[in-house]
CSV table of C-alpha atoms in Angstrom, one decimal:
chain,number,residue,atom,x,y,z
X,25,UNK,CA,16.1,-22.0,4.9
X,26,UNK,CA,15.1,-25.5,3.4
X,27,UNK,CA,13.0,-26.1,0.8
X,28,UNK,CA,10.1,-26.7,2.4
X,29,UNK,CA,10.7,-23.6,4.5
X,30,UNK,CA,11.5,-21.3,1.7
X,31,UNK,CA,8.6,-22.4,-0.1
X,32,UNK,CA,6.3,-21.8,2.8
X,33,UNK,CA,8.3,-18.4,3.1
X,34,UNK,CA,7.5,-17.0,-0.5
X,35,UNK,CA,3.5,-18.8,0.0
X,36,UNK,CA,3.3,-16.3,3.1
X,37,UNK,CA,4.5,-14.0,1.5
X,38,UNK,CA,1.9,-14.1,-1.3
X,39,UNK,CA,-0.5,-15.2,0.7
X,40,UNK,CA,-0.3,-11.8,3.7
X,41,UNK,CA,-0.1,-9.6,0.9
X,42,UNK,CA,-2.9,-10.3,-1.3
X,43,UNK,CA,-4.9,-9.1,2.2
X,44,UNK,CA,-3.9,-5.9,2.9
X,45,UNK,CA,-5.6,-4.1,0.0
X,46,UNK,CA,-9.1,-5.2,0.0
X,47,UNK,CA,-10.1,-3.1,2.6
X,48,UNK,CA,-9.5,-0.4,0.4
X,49,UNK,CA,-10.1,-1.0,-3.2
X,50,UNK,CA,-13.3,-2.9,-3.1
X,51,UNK,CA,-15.1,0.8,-1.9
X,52,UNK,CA,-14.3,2.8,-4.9
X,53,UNK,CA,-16.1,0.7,-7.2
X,54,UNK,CA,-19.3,0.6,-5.7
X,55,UNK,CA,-19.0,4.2,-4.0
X,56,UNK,CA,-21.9,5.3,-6.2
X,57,UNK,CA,-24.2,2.5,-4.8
X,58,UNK,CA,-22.5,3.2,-1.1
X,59,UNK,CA,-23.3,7.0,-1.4
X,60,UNK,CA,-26.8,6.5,-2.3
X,61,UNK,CA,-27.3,4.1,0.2
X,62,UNK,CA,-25.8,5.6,2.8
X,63,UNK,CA,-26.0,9.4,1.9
X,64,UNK,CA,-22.3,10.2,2.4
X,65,UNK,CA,-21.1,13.0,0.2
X,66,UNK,CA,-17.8,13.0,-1.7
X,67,UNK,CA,-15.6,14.3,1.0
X,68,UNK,CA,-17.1,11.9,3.7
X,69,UNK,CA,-16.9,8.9,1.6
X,70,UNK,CA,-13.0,9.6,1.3
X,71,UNK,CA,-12.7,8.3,5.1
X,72,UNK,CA,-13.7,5.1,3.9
X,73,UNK,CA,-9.7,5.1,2.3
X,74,UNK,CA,-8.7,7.6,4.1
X,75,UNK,CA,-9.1,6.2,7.7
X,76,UNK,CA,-7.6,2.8,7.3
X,77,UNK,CA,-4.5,4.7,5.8
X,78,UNK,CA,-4.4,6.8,9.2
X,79,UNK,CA,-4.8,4.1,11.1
X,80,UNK,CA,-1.9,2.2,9.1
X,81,UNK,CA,0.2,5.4,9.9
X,82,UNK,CA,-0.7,5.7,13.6
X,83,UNK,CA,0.1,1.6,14.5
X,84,UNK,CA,3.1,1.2,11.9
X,85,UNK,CA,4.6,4.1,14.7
X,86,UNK,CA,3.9,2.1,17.4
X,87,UNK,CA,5.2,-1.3,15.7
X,88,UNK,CA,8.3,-1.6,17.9
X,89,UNK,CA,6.5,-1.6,21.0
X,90,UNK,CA,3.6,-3.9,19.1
X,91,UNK,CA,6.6,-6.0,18.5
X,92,UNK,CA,8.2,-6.3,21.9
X,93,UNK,CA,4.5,-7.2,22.9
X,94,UNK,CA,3.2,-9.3,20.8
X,95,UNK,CA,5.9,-10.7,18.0
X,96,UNK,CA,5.3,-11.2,14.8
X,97,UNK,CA,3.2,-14.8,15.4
X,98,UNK,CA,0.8,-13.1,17.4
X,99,UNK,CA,1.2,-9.5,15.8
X,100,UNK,CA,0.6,-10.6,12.4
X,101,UNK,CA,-2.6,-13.2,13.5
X,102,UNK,CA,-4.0,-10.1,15.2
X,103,UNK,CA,-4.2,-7.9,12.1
X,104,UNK,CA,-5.6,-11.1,10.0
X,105,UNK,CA,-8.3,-11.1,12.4
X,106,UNK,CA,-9.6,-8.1,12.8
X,107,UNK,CA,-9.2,-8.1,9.0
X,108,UNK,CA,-11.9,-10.7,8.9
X,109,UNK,CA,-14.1,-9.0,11.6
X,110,UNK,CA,-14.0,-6.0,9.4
X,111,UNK,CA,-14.9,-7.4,6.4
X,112,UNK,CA,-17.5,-9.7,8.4
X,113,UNK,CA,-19.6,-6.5,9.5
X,114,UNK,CA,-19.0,-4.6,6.3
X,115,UNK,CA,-21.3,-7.6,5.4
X,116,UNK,CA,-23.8,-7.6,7.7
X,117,UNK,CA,-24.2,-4.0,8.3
X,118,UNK,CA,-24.6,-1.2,5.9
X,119,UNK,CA,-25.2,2.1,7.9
X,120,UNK,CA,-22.5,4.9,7.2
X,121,UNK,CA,-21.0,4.6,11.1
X,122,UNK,CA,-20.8,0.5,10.7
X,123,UNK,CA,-18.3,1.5,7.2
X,124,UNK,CA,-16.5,4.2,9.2
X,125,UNK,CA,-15.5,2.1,12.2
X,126,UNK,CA,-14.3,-1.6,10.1
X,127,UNK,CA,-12.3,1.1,7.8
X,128,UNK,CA,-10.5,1.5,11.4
X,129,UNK,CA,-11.0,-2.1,12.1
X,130,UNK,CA,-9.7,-3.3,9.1
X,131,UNK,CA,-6.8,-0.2,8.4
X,132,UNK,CA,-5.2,-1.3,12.3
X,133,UNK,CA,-5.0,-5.0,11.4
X,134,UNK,CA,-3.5,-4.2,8.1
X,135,UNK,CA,-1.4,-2.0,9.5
X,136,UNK,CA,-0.2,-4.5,12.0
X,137,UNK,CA,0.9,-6.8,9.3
X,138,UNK,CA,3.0,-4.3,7.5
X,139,UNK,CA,4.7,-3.1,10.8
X,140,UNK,CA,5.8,-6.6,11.1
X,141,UNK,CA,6.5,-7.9,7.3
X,142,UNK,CA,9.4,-6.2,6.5
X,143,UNK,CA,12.0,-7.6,9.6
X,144,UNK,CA,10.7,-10.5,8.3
X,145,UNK,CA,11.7,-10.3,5.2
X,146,UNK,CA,14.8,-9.0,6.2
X,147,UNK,CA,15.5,-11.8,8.5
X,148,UNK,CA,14.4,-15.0,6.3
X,149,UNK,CA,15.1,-14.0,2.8
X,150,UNK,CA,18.5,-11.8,3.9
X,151,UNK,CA,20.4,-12.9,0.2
X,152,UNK,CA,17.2,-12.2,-1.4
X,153,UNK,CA,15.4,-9.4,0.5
X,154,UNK,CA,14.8,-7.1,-3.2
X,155,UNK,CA,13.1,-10.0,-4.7
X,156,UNK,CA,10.9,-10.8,-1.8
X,157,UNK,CA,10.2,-7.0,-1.5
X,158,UNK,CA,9.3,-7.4,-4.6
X,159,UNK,CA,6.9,-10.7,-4.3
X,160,UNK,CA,5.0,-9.2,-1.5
X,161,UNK,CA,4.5,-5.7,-2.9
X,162,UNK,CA,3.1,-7.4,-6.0
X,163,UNK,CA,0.8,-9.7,-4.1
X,164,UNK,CA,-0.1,-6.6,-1.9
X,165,UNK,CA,-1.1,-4.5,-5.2
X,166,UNK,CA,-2.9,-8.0,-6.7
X,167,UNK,CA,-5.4,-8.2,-4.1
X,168,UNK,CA,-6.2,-4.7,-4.6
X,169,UNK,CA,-6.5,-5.2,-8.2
X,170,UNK,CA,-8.4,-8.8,-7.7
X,171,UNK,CA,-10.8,-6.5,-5.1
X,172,UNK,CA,-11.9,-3.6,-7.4
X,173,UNK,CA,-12.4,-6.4,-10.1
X,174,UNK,CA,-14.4,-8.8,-8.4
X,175,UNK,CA,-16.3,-6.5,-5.3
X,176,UNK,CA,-18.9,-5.3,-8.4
X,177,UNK,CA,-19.3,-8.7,-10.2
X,178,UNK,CA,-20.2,-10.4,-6.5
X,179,UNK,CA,-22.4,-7.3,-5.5
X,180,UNK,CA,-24.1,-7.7,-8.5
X,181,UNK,CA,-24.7,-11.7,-8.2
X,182,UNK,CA,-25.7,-11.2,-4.1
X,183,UNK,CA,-27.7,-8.0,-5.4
X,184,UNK,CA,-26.4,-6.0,-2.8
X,185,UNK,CA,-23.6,-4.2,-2.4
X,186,UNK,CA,-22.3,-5.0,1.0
X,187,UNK,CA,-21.8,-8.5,-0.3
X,188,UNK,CA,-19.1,-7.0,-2.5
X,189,UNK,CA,-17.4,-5.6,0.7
X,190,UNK,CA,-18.2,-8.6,2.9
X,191,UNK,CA,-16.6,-11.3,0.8
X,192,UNK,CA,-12.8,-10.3,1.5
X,193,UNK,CA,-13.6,-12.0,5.3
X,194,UNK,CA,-12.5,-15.5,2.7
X,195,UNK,CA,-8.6,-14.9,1.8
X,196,UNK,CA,-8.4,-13.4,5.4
X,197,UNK,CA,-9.4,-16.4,6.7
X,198,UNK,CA,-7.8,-18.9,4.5
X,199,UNK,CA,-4.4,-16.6,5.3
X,200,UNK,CA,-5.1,-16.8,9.3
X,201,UNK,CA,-5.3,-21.1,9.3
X,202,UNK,CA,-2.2,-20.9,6.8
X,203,UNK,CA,0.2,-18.6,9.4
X,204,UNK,CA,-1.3,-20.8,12.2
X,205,UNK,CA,-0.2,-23.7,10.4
X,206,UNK,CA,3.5,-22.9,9.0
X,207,UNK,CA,5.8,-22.1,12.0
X,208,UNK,CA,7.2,-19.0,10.6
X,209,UNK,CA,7.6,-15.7,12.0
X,210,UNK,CA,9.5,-14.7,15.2
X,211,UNK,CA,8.5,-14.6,19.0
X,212,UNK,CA,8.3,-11.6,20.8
X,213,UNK,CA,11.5,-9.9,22.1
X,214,UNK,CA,11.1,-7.3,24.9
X,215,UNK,CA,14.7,-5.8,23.6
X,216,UNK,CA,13.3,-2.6,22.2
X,217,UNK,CA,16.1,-0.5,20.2
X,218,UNK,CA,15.5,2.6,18.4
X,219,UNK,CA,14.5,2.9,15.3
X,220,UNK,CA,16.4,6.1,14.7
X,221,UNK,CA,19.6,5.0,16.4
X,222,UNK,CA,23.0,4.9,14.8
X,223,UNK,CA,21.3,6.9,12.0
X,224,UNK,CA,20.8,10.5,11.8
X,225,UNK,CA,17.4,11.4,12.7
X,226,UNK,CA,17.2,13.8,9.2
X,227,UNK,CA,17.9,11.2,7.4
X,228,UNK,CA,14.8,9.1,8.9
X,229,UNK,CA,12.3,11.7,8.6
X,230,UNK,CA,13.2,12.5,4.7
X,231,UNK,CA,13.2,8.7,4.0
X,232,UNK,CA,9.4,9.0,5.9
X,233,UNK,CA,8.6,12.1,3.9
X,234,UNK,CA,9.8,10.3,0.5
X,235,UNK,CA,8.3,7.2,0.8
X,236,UNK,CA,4.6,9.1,1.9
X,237,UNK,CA,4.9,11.3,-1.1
X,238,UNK,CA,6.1,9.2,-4.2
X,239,UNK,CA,3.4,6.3,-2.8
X,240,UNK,CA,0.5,8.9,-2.1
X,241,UNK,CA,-1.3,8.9,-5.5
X,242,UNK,CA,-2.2,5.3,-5.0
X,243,UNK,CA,-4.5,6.1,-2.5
X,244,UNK,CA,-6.2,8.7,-4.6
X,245,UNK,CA,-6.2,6.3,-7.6
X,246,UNK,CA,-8.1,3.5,-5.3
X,247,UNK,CA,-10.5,6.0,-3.8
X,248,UNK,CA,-11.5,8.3,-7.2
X,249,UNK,CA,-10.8,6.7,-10.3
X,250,UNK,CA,-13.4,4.5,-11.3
X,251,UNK,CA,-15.4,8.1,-9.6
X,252,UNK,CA,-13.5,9.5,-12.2
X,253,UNK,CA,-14.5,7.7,-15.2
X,254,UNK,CA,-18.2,7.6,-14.0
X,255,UNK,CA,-18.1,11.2,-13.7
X,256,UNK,CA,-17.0,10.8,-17.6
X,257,UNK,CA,-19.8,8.2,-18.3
X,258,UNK,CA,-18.4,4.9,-18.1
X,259,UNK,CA,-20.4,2.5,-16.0
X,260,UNK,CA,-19.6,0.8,-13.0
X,261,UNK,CA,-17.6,-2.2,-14.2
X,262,UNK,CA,-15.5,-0.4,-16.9
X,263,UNK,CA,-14.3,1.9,-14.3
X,264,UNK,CA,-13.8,-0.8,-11.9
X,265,UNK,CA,-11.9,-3.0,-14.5
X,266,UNK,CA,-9.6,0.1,-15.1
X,267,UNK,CA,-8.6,0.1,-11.7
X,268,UNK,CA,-7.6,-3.7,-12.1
X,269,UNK,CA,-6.3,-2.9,-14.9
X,270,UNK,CA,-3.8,-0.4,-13.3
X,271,UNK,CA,-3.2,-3.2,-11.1
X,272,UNK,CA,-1.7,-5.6,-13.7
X,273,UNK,CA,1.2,-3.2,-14.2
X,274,UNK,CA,1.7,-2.6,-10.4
X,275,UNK,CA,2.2,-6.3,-10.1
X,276,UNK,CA,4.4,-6.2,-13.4
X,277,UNK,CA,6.6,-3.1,-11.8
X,278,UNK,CA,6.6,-4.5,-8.1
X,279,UNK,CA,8.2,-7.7,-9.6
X,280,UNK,CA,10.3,-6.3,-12.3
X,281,UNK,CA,11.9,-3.5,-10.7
X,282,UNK,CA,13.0,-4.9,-7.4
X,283,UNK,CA,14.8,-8.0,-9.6
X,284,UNK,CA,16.6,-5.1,-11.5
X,285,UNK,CA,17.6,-3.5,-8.1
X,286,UNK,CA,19.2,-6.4,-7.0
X,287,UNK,CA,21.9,-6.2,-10.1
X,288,UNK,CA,23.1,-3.0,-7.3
X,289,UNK,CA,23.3,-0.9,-4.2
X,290,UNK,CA,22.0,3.0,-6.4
X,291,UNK,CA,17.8,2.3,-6.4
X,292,UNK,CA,18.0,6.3,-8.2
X,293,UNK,CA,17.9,5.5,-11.4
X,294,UNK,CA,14.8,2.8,-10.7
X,295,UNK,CA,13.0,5.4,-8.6
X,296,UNK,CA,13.6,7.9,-11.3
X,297,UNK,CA,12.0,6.0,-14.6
X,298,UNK,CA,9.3,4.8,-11.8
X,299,UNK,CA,8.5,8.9,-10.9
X,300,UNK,CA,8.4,9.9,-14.7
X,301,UNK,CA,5.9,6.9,-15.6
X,302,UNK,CA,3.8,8.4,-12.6
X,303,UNK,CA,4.0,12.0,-14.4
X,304,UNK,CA,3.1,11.4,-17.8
X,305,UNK,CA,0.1,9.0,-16.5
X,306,UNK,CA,-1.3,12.2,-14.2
X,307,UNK,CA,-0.7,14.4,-17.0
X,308,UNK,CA,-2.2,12.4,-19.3
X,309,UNK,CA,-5.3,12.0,-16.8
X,310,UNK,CA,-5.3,15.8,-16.6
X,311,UNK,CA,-4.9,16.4,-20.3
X,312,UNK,CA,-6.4,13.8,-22.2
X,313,UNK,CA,-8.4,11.1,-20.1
X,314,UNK,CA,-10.6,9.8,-23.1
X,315,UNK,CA,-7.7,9.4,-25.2
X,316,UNK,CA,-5.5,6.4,-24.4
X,317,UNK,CA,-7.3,6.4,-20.9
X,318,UNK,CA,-5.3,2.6,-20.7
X,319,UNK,CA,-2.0,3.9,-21.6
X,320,UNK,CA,-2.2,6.7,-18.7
X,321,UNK,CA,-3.6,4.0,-16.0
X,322,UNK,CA,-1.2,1.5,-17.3
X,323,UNK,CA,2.0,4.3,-16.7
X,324,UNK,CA,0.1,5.1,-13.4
X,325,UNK,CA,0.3,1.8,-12.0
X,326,UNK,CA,3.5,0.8,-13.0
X,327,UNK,CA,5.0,3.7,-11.5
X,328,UNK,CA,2.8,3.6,-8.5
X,329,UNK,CA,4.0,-0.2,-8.2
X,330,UNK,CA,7.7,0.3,-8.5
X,331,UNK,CA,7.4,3.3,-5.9
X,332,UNK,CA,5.9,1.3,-2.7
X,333,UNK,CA,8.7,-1.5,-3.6
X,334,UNK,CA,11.7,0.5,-4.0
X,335,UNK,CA,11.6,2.7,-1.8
X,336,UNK,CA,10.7,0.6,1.2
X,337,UNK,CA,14.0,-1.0,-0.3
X,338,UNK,CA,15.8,1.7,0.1
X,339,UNK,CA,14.9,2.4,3.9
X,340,UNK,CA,15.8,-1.4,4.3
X,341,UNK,CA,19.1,-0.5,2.8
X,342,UNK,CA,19.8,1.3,5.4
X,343,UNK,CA,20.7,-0.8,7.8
X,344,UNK,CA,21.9,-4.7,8.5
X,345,UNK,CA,20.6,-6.0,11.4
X,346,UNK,CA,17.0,-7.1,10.3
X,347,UNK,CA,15.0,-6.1,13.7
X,348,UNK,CA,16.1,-2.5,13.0
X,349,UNK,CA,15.7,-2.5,9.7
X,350,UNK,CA,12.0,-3.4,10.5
X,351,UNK,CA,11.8,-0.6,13.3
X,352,UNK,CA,12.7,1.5,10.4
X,353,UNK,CA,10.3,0.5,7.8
X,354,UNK,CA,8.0,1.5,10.5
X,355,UNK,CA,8.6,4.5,11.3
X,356,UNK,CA,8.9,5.7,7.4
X,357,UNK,CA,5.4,3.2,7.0
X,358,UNK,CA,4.1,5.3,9.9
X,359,UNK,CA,4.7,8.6,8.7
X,360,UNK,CA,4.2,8.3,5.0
X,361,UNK,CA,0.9,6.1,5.5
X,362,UNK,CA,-0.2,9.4,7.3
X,363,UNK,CA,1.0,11.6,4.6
X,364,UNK,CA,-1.1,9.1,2.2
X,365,UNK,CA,-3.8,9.3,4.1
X,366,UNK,CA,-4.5,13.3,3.2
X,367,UNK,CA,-4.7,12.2,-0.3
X,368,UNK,CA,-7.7,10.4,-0.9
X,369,UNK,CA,-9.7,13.5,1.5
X,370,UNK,CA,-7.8,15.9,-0.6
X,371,UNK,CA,-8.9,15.0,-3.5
X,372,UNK,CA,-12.5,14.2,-2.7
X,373,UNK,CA,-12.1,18.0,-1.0
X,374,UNK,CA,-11.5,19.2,-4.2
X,375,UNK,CA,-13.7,17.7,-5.8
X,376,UNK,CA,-16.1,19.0,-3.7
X,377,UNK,CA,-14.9,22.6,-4.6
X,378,UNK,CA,-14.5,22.1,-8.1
X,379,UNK,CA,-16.9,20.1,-9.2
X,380,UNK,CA,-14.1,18.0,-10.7
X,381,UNK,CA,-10.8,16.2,-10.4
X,382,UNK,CA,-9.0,17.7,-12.5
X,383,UNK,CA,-6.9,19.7,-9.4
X,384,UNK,CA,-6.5,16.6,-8.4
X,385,UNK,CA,-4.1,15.7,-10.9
X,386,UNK,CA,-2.6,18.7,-11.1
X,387,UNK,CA,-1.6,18.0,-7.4
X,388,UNK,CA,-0.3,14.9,-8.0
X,389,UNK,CA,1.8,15.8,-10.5
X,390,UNK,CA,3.6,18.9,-9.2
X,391,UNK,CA,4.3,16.3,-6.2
X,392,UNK,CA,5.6,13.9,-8.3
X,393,UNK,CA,8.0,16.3,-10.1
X,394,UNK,CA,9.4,17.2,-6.3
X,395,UNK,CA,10.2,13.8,-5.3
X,396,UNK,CA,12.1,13.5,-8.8
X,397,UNK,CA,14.5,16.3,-8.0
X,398,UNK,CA,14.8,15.1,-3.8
X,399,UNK,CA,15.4,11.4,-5.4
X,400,UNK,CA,19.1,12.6,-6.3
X,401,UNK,CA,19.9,13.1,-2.7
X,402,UNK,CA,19.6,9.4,-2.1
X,403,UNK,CA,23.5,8.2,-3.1
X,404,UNK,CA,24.3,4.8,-1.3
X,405,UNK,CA,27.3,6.9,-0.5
X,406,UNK,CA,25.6,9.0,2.4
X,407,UNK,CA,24.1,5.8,3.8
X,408,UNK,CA,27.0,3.2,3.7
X,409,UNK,CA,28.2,4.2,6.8
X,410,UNK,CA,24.9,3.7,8.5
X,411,UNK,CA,24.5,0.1,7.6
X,412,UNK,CA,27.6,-0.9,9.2
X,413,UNK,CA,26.0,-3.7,12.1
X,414,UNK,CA,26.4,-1.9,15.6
């Protein structure tokens, strides 16, 4: 790339990812107002996170054939717009169904973006692809951070909570005139290969069920945390800053880890220190959530942070050629965006059953424990073989 390329290249990068979490995050701090508004009950206010993450699963397992179609120009302008749309109606409509169907709006186009990312990074940064993993996973995790921070604070100015939702419809369109403008991504190619080809199909689904499961609890974190601490008495923007908070060190792992990774081929012992730092942070949730409440969010998100980044690092390690290393992000996207998507409706469920979270983290944690023992099975050793370009 030249300069000016690469420079547009890592601005894209930022600039795509600090979009595809706004959706989500800027709900849970004003799910109090929401509910009352609206009259959803725990459970049914889940499907506000819950559905986009479906839909993320459902279209990241059709992003071959959306890439044959469409290509990553128009794919990736698609899911910016309806982006915008979504966020334009969260605005301007406030019923319970309007919410409902821009959480599908909004979860296909970001799901159409992150079917389409990773081949891209692949292709463009292919001496750097950790680091960029790394630059768009944190600008992915800032914008949900920058979203539960500033949804309450523009709610409160408008004096209305849909305002807090509606405002994302900016960054999305900033981000669409910007990928208009910079000729970067590729055209559509009718060439369709298959994702699971050359590689054996066990393989596939376990790097699908890993990345779902070590990636899961962020979904519950966006949805019921700052529910959490309310439930606890802290007020709307204390619990809202927590989840920016947790943020912070998602950014701080999704940058820090990934640079570390590329000193190597093993991401096991990075996945490892990123699982424990997930388990004491539920544990401490569970245990103690009044005492060091920072220190437990802080070990949350950093885990949470270097999860999402090495592991989709690992499925991109996996093979050489960059168009199938995309068709393979999406399939493991696919299936472990659907695995995520049971864990914000979980945990509401339980909630609803309990009368508190405190399952919850229980949950969490026994699943986090799993994924530490499974993590040894990923040696570069029994993967080597499949990134050999067919």
């Amino acid at each position: 790339m030249t300069l000016n390329k690469s420079l547009a290249g890592w601005g894209l990068l930022v600039v795509l990812g600090l979009n595809l979490r706004p959706i989500l995050s800027s709900i849970s701090p004003l799910l109090g107002e929401i509910r009352l508004a609206t009259g959803l009950s725990f459970q049914s206010s889940a499907l506000l996170t819950s559905l986009p993450v479906v839909c993320m699963g459902l279209v990241a397992l059709v992003g071959i054939r959306v890439e044959a179609q469409l290509g990553e120009r128009r794919g990736i302008a698609l899911g910016l717009l309806m982006i915008l749309l979504a966020c334009l109606v969260r605005w301007l409509l406030g019923q319970a169904p309007a919410l409902l169907a821009t959480a599908l709006l909004g979860g296909a186009g970001v799901a159409l973006i992150q079917a389409l990312v990773p081949a891209m990074i692949k292709r463009q940064f292919h001496h750097r692809v950790p680091l960029a993993m790394g630059v768009y996973s944190a600008s992915l995790m800032g914008g949900g951070g920058l979203a539960a921070l500033l949804s309450p604070l523009v709610a409160s100015h408008f004096q209305h909570w849909q305002a807090g939702l509606g405002i994302w419809l900016l960054p999305a369109l900033g981000a669409l005139l910007l990928w208009a403008w910079l000729p970067l991504g590729a055209a559509k190619n009718r060439q369709v290969t298959a994702p699971l080809q050359g590689l054996r199909n066990r393989r596939a689904w376990l790097l699908a069920l890993y990345f779902g499961l070590v990636n899961c609890g962020y979904m519950s974190m966006v949805a019921w945390l700052p529910a959490y601490y309310q439930q606890l008495g802290w007020g709307v923007l204390p619990s809202g800053s927590l989840l920016a908070f947790m943020t912070i060190f998602q950014v701080i792992a999704a940058l820090l880890m990934p640079a570390l990774a590329q000193r190597g081929i093993d991401r096991r012992p990075l996945l490892t220190i990123s699982l424990l730092a997930q388990t004491v942070g539920y544990l401490g949730l569970l245990l103690a959530p009044l005492h060091y409440p920072h220190l437990w969010v802080a070990l949350i998100g950093f885990g949470l942070g270097a999860c999402f980044a090495l592991s989709l690092l690992l499925t991109l390690d996996h093979r050489h050629d960059p168009r199938e290393a995309g068709q393979l992000a999406a399939f493991v996207q696919g299936v472990g965006f659907l695995i995520n998507a049971v864990s914000p409706w979980m945990t509401g469920w339980l909630r609803e059953l309990t009368g508190s979270f405190v399952s919850a983290w229980v949950v969490l944690s026994v699943t986090v424990i799993a994924m530490l023992v499974v993590t040894r099975v990923f040696s570069p050793a029994t993967y080597r073989s499949a990134t050999v370009p067919g």
